[in-house]
PDB file of C-alpha atoms in Angstrom:
ATOM      1  CA  UNK W   1       9.743 -86.534  -7.193  1.00 48.00           C
ATOM      2  CA  UNK W   2      12.961 -86.559  -5.164  1.00 53.00           C
ATOM      3  CA  UNK W   3      16.239 -86.347  -7.054  1.00 65.00           C
ATOM      4  CA  UNK W   4      19.882 -87.105  -6.383  1.00 72.00           C
ATOM      5  CA  UNK W   5      21.852 -84.471  -4.440  1.00 83.00           C
ATOM      6  CA  UNK W   6      25.050 -84.525  -6.524  1.00 85.00           C
ATOM      7  CA  UNK W   7      24.009 -81.626  -8.780  1.00 87.00           C
ATOM      8  CA  UNK W   8      23.264 -79.482  -5.732  1.00 90.00           C
ATOM      9  CA  UNK W   9      26.726 -80.119  -4.338  1.00 90.00           C
ATOM     10  CA  UNK W  10      28.362 -79.318  -7.684  1.00 90.00           C
ATOM     11  CA  UNK W  11      26.469 -76.045  -8.002  1.00 91.00           C
ATOM     12  CA  UNK W  12      27.189 -75.098  -4.386  1.00 93.00           C
ATOM     13  CA  UNK W  13      30.907 -75.818  -4.789  1.00 92.00           C
ATOM     14  CA  UNK W  14      30.902 -73.479  -7.796  1.00 92.00           C
ATOM     15  CA  UNK W  15      29.447 -70.676  -5.680  1.00 91.00           C
ATOM     16  CA  UNK W  16      32.063 -71.201  -2.985  1.00 91.00           C
ATOM     17  CA  UNK W  17      34.792 -71.108  -5.637  1.00 89.00           C
ATOM     18  CA  UNK W  18      33.464 -67.788  -6.972  1.00 88.00           C
ATOM     19  CA  UNK W  19      33.346 -66.299  -3.461  1.00 88.00           C
ATOM     20  CA  UNK W  20      36.963 -67.271  -2.781  1.00 84.00           C
ATOM     21  CA  UNK W  21      37.999 -65.838  -6.163  1.00 85.00           C
ATOM     22  CA  UNK W  22      36.253 -62.546  -5.449  1.00 82.00           C
ATOM     23  CA  UNK W  23      38.022 -62.301  -2.100  1.00 79.00           C
ATOM     24  CA  UNK W  24      41.383 -62.904  -3.787  1.00 76.00           C
ATOM     25  CA  UNK W  25      40.657 -60.161  -6.341  1.00 76.00           C
ATOM     26  CA  UNK W  26      39.735 -57.762  -3.533  1.00 71.00           C
ATOM     27  CA  UNK W  27      43.016 -58.587  -1.817  1.00 68.00           C
ATOM     28  CA  UNK W  28      44.979 -57.795  -4.977  1.00 64.00           C
ATOM     29  CA  UNK W  29      43.227 -54.436  -5.256  1.00 65.00           C
ATOM     30  CA  UNK W  30      44.401 -53.604  -1.734  1.00 60.00           C
ATOM     31  CA  UNK W  31      48.047 -54.373  -2.462  1.00 57.00           C
ATOM     32  CA  UNK W  32      50.767 -51.826  -1.628  1.00 56.00           C
ATOM     33  CA  UNK W  33      50.508 -49.068  -4.234  1.00 52.00           C
ATOM     34  CA  UNK W  34      53.714 -47.159  -4.897  1.00 48.00           C
ATOM     35  CA  UNK W  35      51.868 -44.293  -6.623  1.00 49.00           C
ATOM     36  CA  UNK W  36      51.122 -42.725  -3.244  1.00 58.00           C
ATOM     37  CA  UNK W  37      54.835 -42.415  -2.507  1.00 60.00           C
ATOM     38  CA  UNK W  38      54.653 -44.876   0.389  1.00 62.00           C
ATOM     39  CA  UNK W  39      57.320 -47.465   0.891  1.00 68.00           C
ATOM     40  CA  UNK W  40      56.142 -51.066   0.634  1.00 65.00           C
ATOM     41  CA  UNK W  41      56.387 -51.803   4.393  1.00 70.00           C
ATOM     42  CA  UNK W  42      54.340 -48.679   5.201  1.00 71.00           C
ATOM     43  CA  UNK W  43      51.764 -49.479   2.530  1.00 67.00           C
ATOM     44  CA  UNK W  44      51.404 -53.029   3.823  1.00 70.00           C
ATOM     45  CA  UNK W  45      51.058 -51.807   7.387  1.00 73.00           C
ATOM     46  CA  UNK W  46      48.396 -49.245   6.483  1.00 72.00           C
ATOM     47  CA  UNK W  47      46.359 -51.877   4.634  1.00 72.00           C
ATOM     48  CA  UNK W  48      46.234 -54.273   7.600  1.00 74.00           C
ATOM     49  CA  UNK W  49      42.424 -54.018   8.016  1.00 72.00           C
ATOM     50  CA  UNK W  50      41.929 -55.402   4.501  1.00 73.00           C
ATOM     51  CA  UNK W  51      44.309 -58.277   5.101  1.00 78.00           C
ATOM     52  CA  UNK W  52      42.753 -59.104   8.460  1.00 76.00           C
ATOM     53  CA  UNK W  53      39.241 -59.059   6.995  1.00 75.00           C
ATOM     54  CA  UNK W  54      40.448 -61.293   4.151  1.00 80.00           C
ATOM     55  CA  UNK W  55      41.938 -63.885   6.519  1.00 81.00           C
ATOM     56  CA  UNK W  56      38.820 -63.947   8.706  1.00 80.00           C
ATOM     57  CA  UNK W  57      36.427 -64.073   5.772  1.00 81.00           C
ATOM     58  CA  UNK W  58      38.401 -66.784   3.992  1.00 85.00           C
ATOM     59  CA  UNK W  59      38.373 -68.767   7.235  1.00 83.00           C
ATOM     60  CA  UNK W  60      34.619 -68.360   7.668  1.00 84.00           C
ATOM     61  CA  UNK W  61      33.959 -69.236   4.012  1.00 87.00           C
ATOM     62  CA  UNK W  62      36.166 -72.307   4.416  1.00 86.00           C
ATOM     63  CA  UNK W  63      34.343 -73.258   7.610  1.00 85.00           C
ATOM     64  CA  UNK W  64      31.000 -72.979   5.823  1.00 89.00           C
ATOM     65  CA  UNK W  65      32.242 -75.053   2.895  1.00 90.00           C
ATOM     66  CA  UNK W  66      33.519 -77.783   5.222  1.00 87.00           C
ATOM     67  CA  UNK W  67      30.189 -77.868   7.032  1.00 87.00           C
ATOM     68  CA  UNK W  68      28.270 -77.886   3.751  1.00 91.00           C
ATOM     69  CA  UNK W  69      30.387 -80.737   2.396  1.00 88.00           C
ATOM     70  CA  UNK W  70      30.029 -82.773   5.584  1.00 87.00           C
ATOM     71  CA  UNK W  71      26.265 -82.261   5.721  1.00 89.00           C
ATOM     72  CA  UNK W  72      25.504 -82.978   2.071  1.00 90.00           C
ATOM     73  CA  UNK W  73      27.348 -86.280   2.033  1.00 87.00           C
ATOM     74  CA  UNK W  74      24.477 -87.566   4.190  1.00 90.00           C
ATOM     75  CA  UNK W  75      21.801 -86.249   1.795  1.00 93.00           C
ATOM     76  CA  UNK W  76      20.724 -88.844  -0.765  1.00 91.00           C
ATOM     77  CA  UNK W  77      17.661 -87.095  -2.199  1.00 91.00           C
ATOM     78  CA  UNK W  78      16.478 -83.517  -2.596  1.00 93.00           C
ATOM     79  CA  UNK W  79      13.101 -81.835  -2.948  1.00 92.00           C
ATOM     80  CA  UNK W  80      12.037 -78.304  -3.830  1.00 93.00           C
ATOM     81  CA  UNK W  81      12.113 -76.768  -0.304  1.00 95.00           C
ATOM     82  CA  UNK W  82      15.589 -78.166   0.355  1.00 95.00           C
ATOM     83  CA  UNK W  83      16.805 -76.647  -2.916  1.00 95.00           C
ATOM     84  CA  UNK W  84      15.334 -73.279  -1.901  1.00 96.00           C
ATOM     85  CA  UNK W  85      16.925 -73.378   1.563  1.00 96.00           C
ATOM     86  CA  UNK W  86      20.285 -74.205  -0.008  1.00 96.00           C
ATOM     87  CA  UNK W  87      19.946 -71.359  -2.518  1.00 96.00           C
ATOM     88  CA  UNK W  88      19.145 -68.906   0.272  1.00 96.00           C
ATOM     89  CA  UNK W  89      22.166 -70.105   2.220  1.00 96.00           C
ATOM     90  CA  UNK W  90      24.340 -69.527  -0.862  1.00 95.00           C
ATOM     91  CA  UNK W  91      22.820 -66.045  -1.248  1.00 95.00           C
ATOM     92  CA  UNK W  92      24.291 -65.077   2.115  1.00 94.00           C
ATOM     93  CA  UNK W  93      27.574 -66.844   1.348  1.00 93.00           C
ATOM     94  CA  UNK W  94      27.933 -64.814  -1.845  1.00 91.00           C
ATOM     95  CA  UNK W  95      27.362 -61.606   0.166  1.00 91.00           C
ATOM     96  CA  UNK W  96      30.206 -62.275   2.598  1.00 87.00           C
ATOM     97  CA  UNK W  97      32.967 -60.594   0.481  1.00 83.00           C
ATOM     98  CA  UNK W  98      30.891 -57.400   0.211  1.00 86.00           C
ATOM     99  CA  UNK W  99      30.250 -57.115   3.946  1.00 85.00           C
ATOM    100  CA  UNK W 100      33.863 -58.057   4.719  1.00 80.00           C
ATOM    101  CA  UNK W 101      35.067 -55.233   2.461  1.00 79.00           C
ATOM    102  CA  UNK W 102      32.787 -52.775   4.272  1.00 83.00           C
ATOM    103  CA  UNK W 103      34.068 -54.021   7.614  1.00 78.00           C
ATOM    104  CA  UNK W 104      37.703 -53.587   6.573  1.00 73.00           C
ATOM    105  CA  UNK W 105      37.083 -50.064   5.279  1.00 76.00           C
ATOM    106  CA  UNK W 106      35.482 -48.964   8.542  1.00 77.00           C
ATOM    107  CA  UNK W 107      37.679 -50.621  11.172  1.00 71.00           C
ATOM    108  CA  UNK W 108      39.330 -47.260  11.832  1.00 71.00           C
ATOM    109  CA  UNK W 109      36.173 -45.185  11.354  1.00 75.00           C
ATOM    110  CA  UNK W 110      33.897 -43.656  13.981  1.00 78.00           C
ATOM    111  CA  UNK W 111      32.258 -46.110  16.441  1.00 78.00           C
ATOM    112  CA  UNK W 112      28.872 -45.753  14.723  1.00 81.00           C
ATOM    113  CA  UNK W 113      30.254 -46.870  11.371  1.00 83.00           C
ATOM    114  CA  UNK W 114      32.214 -49.663  13.015  1.00 79.00           C
ATOM    115  CA  UNK W 115      29.116 -51.054  14.678  1.00 81.00           C
ATOM    116  CA  UNK W 116      26.961 -50.692  11.571  1.00 84.00           C
ATOM    117  CA  UNK W 117      29.382 -52.571   9.345  1.00 84.00           C
ATOM    118  CA  UNK W 118      29.930 -55.185  12.063  1.00 81.00           C
ATOM    119  CA  UNK W 119      26.157 -55.649  12.248  1.00 82.00           C
ATOM    120  CA  UNK W 120      25.964 -56.135   8.469  1.00 86.00           C
ATOM    121  CA  UNK W 121      28.784 -58.672   8.645  1.00 84.00           C
ATOM    122  CA  UNK W 122      27.241 -60.686  11.451  1.00 83.00           C
ATOM    123  CA  UNK W 123      23.856 -60.446   9.719  1.00 86.00           C
ATOM    124  CA  UNK W 124      25.374 -62.131   6.688  1.00 90.00           C
ATOM    125  CA  UNK W 125      26.961 -65.007   8.581  1.00 87.00           C
ATOM    126  CA  UNK W 126      23.852 -65.398  10.761  1.00 88.00           C
ATOM    127  CA  UNK W 127      21.643 -65.588   7.678  1.00 90.00           C
ATOM    128  CA  UNK W 128      23.884 -68.271   6.229  1.00 92.00           C
ATOM    129  CA  UNK W 129      23.836 -70.219   9.506  1.00 91.00           C
ATOM    130  CA  UNK W 130      20.040 -69.938   9.742  1.00 91.00           C
ATOM    131  CA  UNK W 131      19.424 -71.468   6.322  1.00 95.00           C
ATOM    132  CA  UNK W 132      22.109 -74.084   6.949  1.00 94.00           C
ATOM    133  CA  UNK W 133      20.129 -75.152  10.030  1.00 94.00           C
ATOM    134  CA  UNK W 134      16.880 -75.083   8.077  1.00 95.00           C
ATOM    135  CA  UNK W 135      18.395 -77.262   5.345  1.00 96.00           C
ATOM    136  CA  UNK W 136      19.505 -79.884   7.846  1.00 95.00           C
ATOM    137  CA  UNK W 137      16.202 -79.751   9.761  1.00 95.00           C
ATOM    138  CA  UNK W 138      14.185 -80.157   6.560  1.00 96.00           C
ATOM    139  CA  UNK W 139      16.349 -83.017   5.261  1.00 95.00           C
ATOM    140  CA  UNK W 140      15.838 -84.855   8.565  1.00 94.00           C
ATOM    141  CA  UNK W 141      12.117 -84.115   8.685  1.00 93.00           C
ATOM    142  CA  UNK W 142      11.503 -85.246   5.072  1.00 93.00           C
ATOM    143  CA  UNK W 143      13.788 -88.273   5.420  1.00 92.00           C
ATOM    144  CA  UNK W 144      16.110 -87.137   2.673  1.00 93.00           C
ATOM    145  CA  UNK W 145      19.159 -88.362   4.558  1.00 92.00           C
ATOM    146  CA  UNK W 146      20.865 -91.711   4.150  1.00 89.00           C
ATOM    147  CA  UNK W 147      18.737 -94.404   5.842  1.00 89.00           C
ATOM    148  CA  UNK W 148      21.819 -95.844   7.582  1.00 88.00           C
ATOM    149  CA  UNK W 149      22.584 -92.563   9.351  1.00 87.00           C
ATOM    150  CA  UNK W 150      22.583 -93.089  13.126  1.00 87.00           C
ATOM    151  CA  UNK W 151      19.756 -90.981  14.661  1.00 88.00           C
ATOM    152  CA  UNK W 152      22.061 -90.101  17.573  1.00 88.00           C
ATOM    153  CA  UNK W 153      24.598 -88.693  15.137  1.00 87.00           C
ATOM    154  CA  UNK W 154      21.857 -86.715  13.370  1.00 88.00           C
ATOM    155  CA  UNK W 155      20.816 -85.169  16.684  1.00 88.00           C
ATOM    156  CA  UNK W 156      24.437 -84.358  17.546  1.00 86.00           C
ATOM    157  CA  UNK W 157      24.878 -82.589  14.218  1.00 87.00           C
ATOM    158  CA  UNK W 158      21.688 -80.601  14.867  1.00 88.00           C
ATOM    159  CA  UNK W 159      22.982 -79.417  18.236  1.00 86.00           C
ATOM    160  CA  UNK W 160      26.316 -78.443  16.706  1.00 85.00           C
ATOM    161  CA  UNK W 161      24.671 -76.449  13.935  1.00 87.00           C
ATOM    162  CA  UNK W 162      22.500 -74.565  16.426  1.00 87.00           C
ATOM    163  CA  UNK W 163      25.582 -73.540  18.400  1.00 85.00           C
ATOM    164  CA  UNK W 164      27.191 -71.650  15.508  1.00 83.00           C
ATOM    165  CA  UNK W 165      24.667 -68.758  15.346  1.00 85.00           C
ATOM    166  CA  UNK W 166      25.004 -68.299  19.111  1.00 85.00           C
ATOM    167  CA  UNK W 167      28.791 -68.026  18.836  1.00 83.00           C
ATOM    168  CA  UNK W 168      28.460 -65.511  15.992  1.00 82.00           C
ATOM    169  CA  UNK W 169      26.259 -63.350  18.214  1.00 82.00           C
ATOM    170  CA  UNK W 170      28.846 -63.498  20.998  1.00 84.00           C
ATOM    171  CA  UNK W 171      31.524 -62.336  18.568  1.00 79.00           C
ATOM    172  CA  UNK W 172      29.253 -59.518  17.392  1.00 77.00           C
ATOM    173  CA  UNK W 173      28.570 -58.361  20.955  1.00 81.00           C
ATOM    174  CA  UNK W 174      32.312 -57.824  21.389  1.00 79.00           C
ATOM    175  CA  UNK W 175      32.202 -55.037  18.792  1.00 74.00           C
ATOM    176  CA  UNK W 176      30.626 -52.782  21.416  1.00 78.00           C
ATOM    177  CA  UNK W 177      33.737 -53.300  23.549  1.00 79.00           C
ATOM    178  CA  UNK W 178      36.417 -53.262  20.866  1.00 75.00           C
ATOM    179  CA  UNK W 179      35.944 -53.954  17.110  1.00 71.00           C
ATOM    180  CA  UNK W 180      39.303 -55.711  16.843  1.00 71.00           C
ATOM    181  CA  UNK W 181      38.300 -58.055  19.682  1.00 77.00           C
ATOM    182  CA  UNK W 182      35.236 -59.013  17.671  1.00 75.00           C
ATOM    183  CA  UNK W 183      37.423 -59.957  14.711  1.00 73.00           C
ATOM    184  CA  UNK W 184      39.752 -61.951  16.941  1.00 77.00           C
ATOM    185  CA  UNK W 185      36.758 -63.907  18.222  1.00 80.00           C
ATOM    186  CA  UNK W 186      35.742 -64.721  14.644  1.00 77.00           C
ATOM    187  CA  UNK W 187      39.249 -66.091  14.130  1.00 77.00           C
ATOM    188  CA  UNK W 188      38.892 -68.190  17.291  1.00 80.00           C
ATOM    189  CA  UNK W 189      35.605 -69.601  15.984  1.00 78.00           C
ATOM    190  CA  UNK W 190      37.284 -70.532  12.714  1.00 77.00           C
ATOM    191  CA  UNK W 191      40.028 -72.280  14.671  1.00 77.00           C
ATOM    192  CA  UNK W 192      37.485 -74.195  16.738  1.00 74.00           C
ATOM    193  CA  UNK W 193      35.818 -75.388  13.539  1.00 71.00           C
ATOM    194  CA  UNK W 194      38.991 -77.299  12.659  1.00 71.00           C
ATOM    195  CA  UNK W 195      38.472 -79.548  15.690  1.00 73.00           C
ATOM    196  CA  UNK W 196      36.749 -82.744  14.607  1.00 66.00           C
ATOM    197  CA  UNK W 197      33.123 -82.807  15.709  1.00 64.00           C
ATOM    198  CA  UNK W 198      30.031 -85.003  15.169  1.00 62.00           C
ATOM    199  CA  UNK W 199      29.225 -85.243  11.475  1.00 61.00           C
ATOM    200  CA  UNK W 200      32.731 -84.430  10.225  1.00 63.00           C
ATOM    201  CA  UNK W 201      34.622 -86.760   7.938  1.00 52.00           C
ATOM    202  CA  UNK W 202      36.466 -89.470   9.887  1.00 51.00           C
ATOM    203  CA  UNK W 203      40.228 -89.125   9.964  1.00 43.00           C
ATOM    204  CA  UNK W 204      41.055 -92.654   8.824  1.00 41.00           C
ATOM    205  CA  UNK W 205      38.093 -93.705   6.720  1.00 41.00           C
ATOM    206  CA  UNK W 206      35.782 -92.265   4.105  1.00 42.00           C
ATOM    207  CA  UNK W 207      32.001 -92.318   4.456  1.00 45.00           C
ATOM    208  CA  UNK W 208      30.530 -92.568   0.959  1.00 48.00           C
ATOM    209  CA  UNK W 209      27.012 -91.923  -0.225  1.00 48.00           C
ATOM    210  CA  UNK W 210      25.615 -95.171  -1.552  1.00 43.00           C
TER     211      UNK W 210
END
């Protein structure tokens, strides 16, 4: 029996809230410590990889949450496979702070460590994007979406979702040129996500699940 999707959204929002909280705690732990004898400006400057990783990871987590919110407002019913796909997506979302911390710690390490941690990071966001795509594909296939949803809009959302993993791979490839360039590209992708696209909430009206 299919059930309403509101509980899934509530649970998912809780996971996103925990992820953001964990990232904030990690940021506090990387604050400028005076015990080392460093002045605050020097301590802040030396900790720049942690701050950069935090900004990028918060942006990616926010991008994922926006996409999740926009997608699930079209879902009116859920079944067991859709619940599993959503749980697997959240598994990767919850792993993002861990891989971001590894990435920050190894930005100034040897190239091998840089590439390994970059691969773990992109593996996390790719895994999330994969199960996001699977969730949308399954909801369309099983007709779990709102019956009034325009099929052309559904196809446009599908194309948009498929583009995200490709862009993540492009950003990862840049790590073999320069790790910092790879991070900058992640920031660019986050910025592009703020541009209104098919499936996003309209700017002057609210689409409500009925």
